[in-house]
Amino acid sequence: MKDEGTLQAFEAAASDPSLGEKVRRAVERSVAKMSAHLPLGPERDALRDKARAVRMEALEELPELLERFTANIEAAGGRVHRARNSREARETILRILREEGARIVVKSKSMTTEEIGLNPFLEEAGLEVIETDLGELIVQLRGERPSHITAPALHLSVEDIARTFRDELGIPPPEGLVLEGPPSPEEVRMRAARELSLAARRHLAEKFLQGDAAVTGANFLLADCGAVVIVENENNARLCTSLPRRQIVLAGVEKLLPSRAALGTLLPLLTVTATGQPAAGVVNLLTPRYTPMDVVLLDNGRLALREDPLFREVLACIRCGGCMNICPVYRHAGGHPYGGAYAGPIGALLRPLLEGLDRAGELPFASSLCGACSEICPVRIPLDRLLLELRARARHGLLEKAAFRAWAFAAERPALFRLAAAVWRKFPFLAALTPPGRAWKKGRELPRPPRESFEAWWEKRKDREDPRKERDRGTEG
Amino acid sequence: MERKDDLPPLARRFQESLGELAGPDQAHFLSSLGEAAEFLREARAGEEAVLWEDRPRERPFRAPLGVCRAWKAAAATGSILLLPPSREASWASLLADRVVALASLEDLVADLDELFTTLGPPSPAALVVTGSSRTADIEKQLVIPAHGPSRLDVLFLPERPDLARLREMVRS
């Protein structure tokens, strides 16, 4: 397999215990709040079934919905652009910004702009790009990728962020917060979180007014009224879409929904799974009659994926991040090792499916297949089953194939199997010399062989009375 | 002046939902436009500094107080529906530090599902707002305000409120 970087990234992340600590604390809070409002169970499953049906029907009707959406946006004076890949999307957005004479671009949170690598591209073209979501601002200042779809900076502590604001914005760290050494008491840290959030508000207040154009994402696109749906808490998306002269919306083609009625089903599940909120702070439904609007619809492999009967349902994803919150692998490693815009189980599917197995073929293996993601998914994507299917499609190395053939050969020949097992019991260190043994030993101890084989153990006790039989007789009598 | 004991169940639910947001946001149930005018007189910092949704300014202006119309309210989540006809009109509920939204008890529905299925013809913008602006991006610590208003008061009246009349009453 060519995708060596993925493995190394996961290894590096897993070797930093403080990272897992921070990630776990953040996501466990979201999951606890979710469970308080909408616990796992039949009631939640009925909602999930309904949400899934809404999304799958929309994917079925996607070509008609795209047509209707485009017609409605254009009738209201907006423009719709189709981009086949990241490069086309980046160039389209830059062209619109140049047309507008824009110098300063304000952005509200969008993982799709992350997917196409928009920020570095615009900066190279000489534009100033400002992320306005607090979490996005923090990772932008640090030159990092978001670590989570809905909580970009959840891998950072208050202290990390205080250092970043001091170094990048010249904002003095909150009083009493210890940056080096043993951490401050929790109440000091939480007061510092508040002060830093408010400092970011002050820092960005002027930027919203200076922005010539805004680039936003979209949670959904509504075909029947030609509207873009943006869900947020901070009101930064409202400011981005209500002050600059022009709004550019980048959205994957799969985000189409037939009508506003679908939102009643999807939005509560989206917010409660993402952050445990019954409702988001603001749901924006915006049309070109409100703000001059260009919508860039990104394909980037999605339409081909729609034709794949096995994996089409991956496109039903509403990007809540629930599968990340619950995933034991994500909880140890955070989002960065997934190497793309989307992390966690959904990222382990999306990246290889959209970019190709040759570029991200190791990702489907970055899962314990425990199935917690499929249980939490608001649109019931069977993530663990699809990860397994994708593993089957990933190319296997010759050595791996040979190893499994050798195993099969020995397992079918009892004498050979017994001999191999006896050798292992006698010389356990031999296992550590094989390539899989070496890989295993990097982070874990190899299991010690049992003193005797199961066969030998069974031989010794098969003539004894079965203790269960005795007990059964006891209860009968 | 506020009705407390004889609230209809949906109104009570709305009030509780807004309270569960753990912020400064409140619902008030008034019996006349005159009481709303009184509420605004007590709340505002000075006449010129108030942003009225139906009297938009030409240039962005950060104000201590903004007044807007809420066209529907969803009890289960404490959400209100705003229909600003233009970007300038939306500043009243966005650039003001404190926002007062006027709703009618007639427009109170059970939940977001009912709100979205009973929307009227498409408008330039429809915003479903739940509470003041907030963030929890630093260690999941809830902080109010984020980039928008720091407080939202929803005033419910028995009839559909008229902002122009209310403005006159506030001035007189």
Coordinates of C-alpha atoms in Angstrom, one line a residue, chain A residues 25-26 29-30 50 132-135 138 151 153 156-158 161 189-190 193-194 196-198 201 204-205 208-209 225 233-236 238-239 241-245 260-261 263-265 267-268 278-287 289-291, chain B residues 20-21 60-62 76-77 79 82 84-97 112-114 116-117 119-150:
Chain A
R25 CA -13.0 15.6 27.4
A26 CA -14.5 17.7 24.6
R29 CA -19.3 16.5 26.9
S30 CA -21.1 16.6 23.5
K50 CA -37.2 9.4 8.9
T132 CA -14.6 34.3 11.6
D133 CA -15.8 31.2 13.5
L134 CA -13.9 31.2 16.8
G135 CA -12.6 27.6 16.4
I138 CA -7.8 29.6 16.3
A151 CA -15.5 21.9 16.8
A153 CA -10.2 23.6 17.9
L156 CA -6.5 22.6 22.1
S157 CA -6.5 23.6 25.7
V158 CA -7.2 27.1 27.0
I161 CA -5.1 29.1 22.7
R189 CA -9.1 28.2 33.2
M190 CA -12.9 28.5 32.5
A193 CA -11.9 30.6 28.1
R194 CA -14.5 33.3 28.4
L196 CA -10.3 34.6 25.2
S197 CA -13.7 34.2 23.4
L198 CA -14.6 37.8 24.1
R201 CA -15.2 38.9 19.3
L204 CA -13.2 40.3 14.6
A205 CA -15.8 43.1 15.0
F208 CA -16.8 41.9 9.3
L209 CA -17.2 45.6 8.3
C225 CA -37.3 28.1 -2.9
N233 CA -24.3 29.5 16.9
E234 CA -22.0 32.5 16.9
N235 CA -23.9 34.8 14.5
N236 CA -20.7 35.1 12.4
R238 CA -25.1 36.1 9.8
L239 CA -22.5 38.9 9.8
T241 CA -23.9 37.3 4.8
S242 CA -25.3 40.6 5.9
L243 CA -22.4 43.1 5.6
P244 CA -20.0 42.4 2.7
R245 CA -21.1 43.2 -0.8
R260 CA -38.1 23.5 3.7
A261 CA -40.3 20.8 5.2
L263 CA -35.5 20.8 7.7
G264 CA -37.9 20.0 10.5
T265 CA -36.7 16.4 10.4
L267 CA -32.1 20.1 11.8
P268 CA -32.9 18.8 15.4
P278 CA -32.0 20.8 20.7
A279 CA -31.7 23.8 18.3
A280 CA -28.9 25.8 16.8
G281 CA -28.4 29.5 17.6
V282 CA -29.3 30.5 14.1
V283 CA -30.6 28.7 11.1
N284 CA -30.1 31.0 8.1
L285 CA -32.3 30.4 5.0
L286 CA -30.9 32.9 2.4
T287 CA -31.8 33.7 -1.2
R289 CA -33.1 38.4 -3.0
Y290 CA -31.4 39.0 0.4
T291 CA -27.7 39.2 -0.7
Chain B
E20 CA -32.8 26.0 29.4
L21 CA -30.3 27.8 27.2
P60 CA -23.9 49.4 9.5
F61 CA -24.4 50.7 13.0
R62 CA -23.7 48.9 16.2
A76 CA -40.1 23.1 22.2
T77 CA -36.9 24.9 21.6
S79 CA -36.9 29.5 18.8
L82 CA -37.3 36.4 11.7
P84 CA -35.9 40.5 7.5
P85 CA -36.8 41.8 4.1
S86 CA -33.3 43.1 3.5
R87 CA -29.8 42.9 4.9
E88 CA -30.1 46.4 6.3
A89 CA -33.3 45.4 8.0
S90 CA -31.6 42.4 9.6
W91 CA -29.1 44.6 11.4
A92 CA -31.7 45.4 14.0
S93 CA -31.5 41.8 15.3
L94 CA -27.7 41.4 14.5
L95 CA -25.7 44.5 15.2
A96 CA -27.6 45.4 18.4
D97 CA -26.2 44.3 21.7
L112 CA -39.3 23.3 14.7
D113 CA -41.0 20.6 12.6
E114 CA -44.3 22.4 12.7
F116 CA -40.8 24.6 9.0
T117 CA -43.9 22.8 7.6
L119 CA -43.8 28.5 6.6
G120 CA -45.4 30.9 4.1
P121 CA -44.2 31.7 0.6
P122 CA -40.4 31.9 0.3
S123 CA -39.0 35.2 1.6
P124 CA -35.6 36.9 0.8
A125 CA -34.3 35.5 4.1
A126 CA -35.8 33.4 6.9
L127 CA -33.8 33.1 10.1
V128 CA -34.7 30.7 12.9
V129 CA -33.1 32.2 16.0
T130 CA -32.7 30.4 19.3
G131 CA -31.4 32.7 22.0
S132 CA -28.5 35.2 22.0
S133 CA -25.2 34.5 20.1
R134 CA -23.0 32.0 21.7
T135 CA -19.8 29.9 21.3
A136 CA -18.3 26.9 23.0
D137 CA -15.2 26.6 20.8
I138 CA -12.7 26.8 23.7
E139 CA -12.9 23.7 25.8
K140 CA -16.7 23.5 25.3
Q141 CA -17.1 26.4 27.7
L142 CA -20.3 28.3 26.9
V143 CA -19.6 32.0 26.3
I144 CA -22.3 34.6 25.5
P145 CA -22.0 36.7 23.4
A146 CA -20.1 35.4 20.4
H147 CA -20.3 37.8 17.5
G148 CA -23.9 38.9 17.7
P149 CA -26.4 40.0 20.4
S150 CA -25.7 39.3 24.0

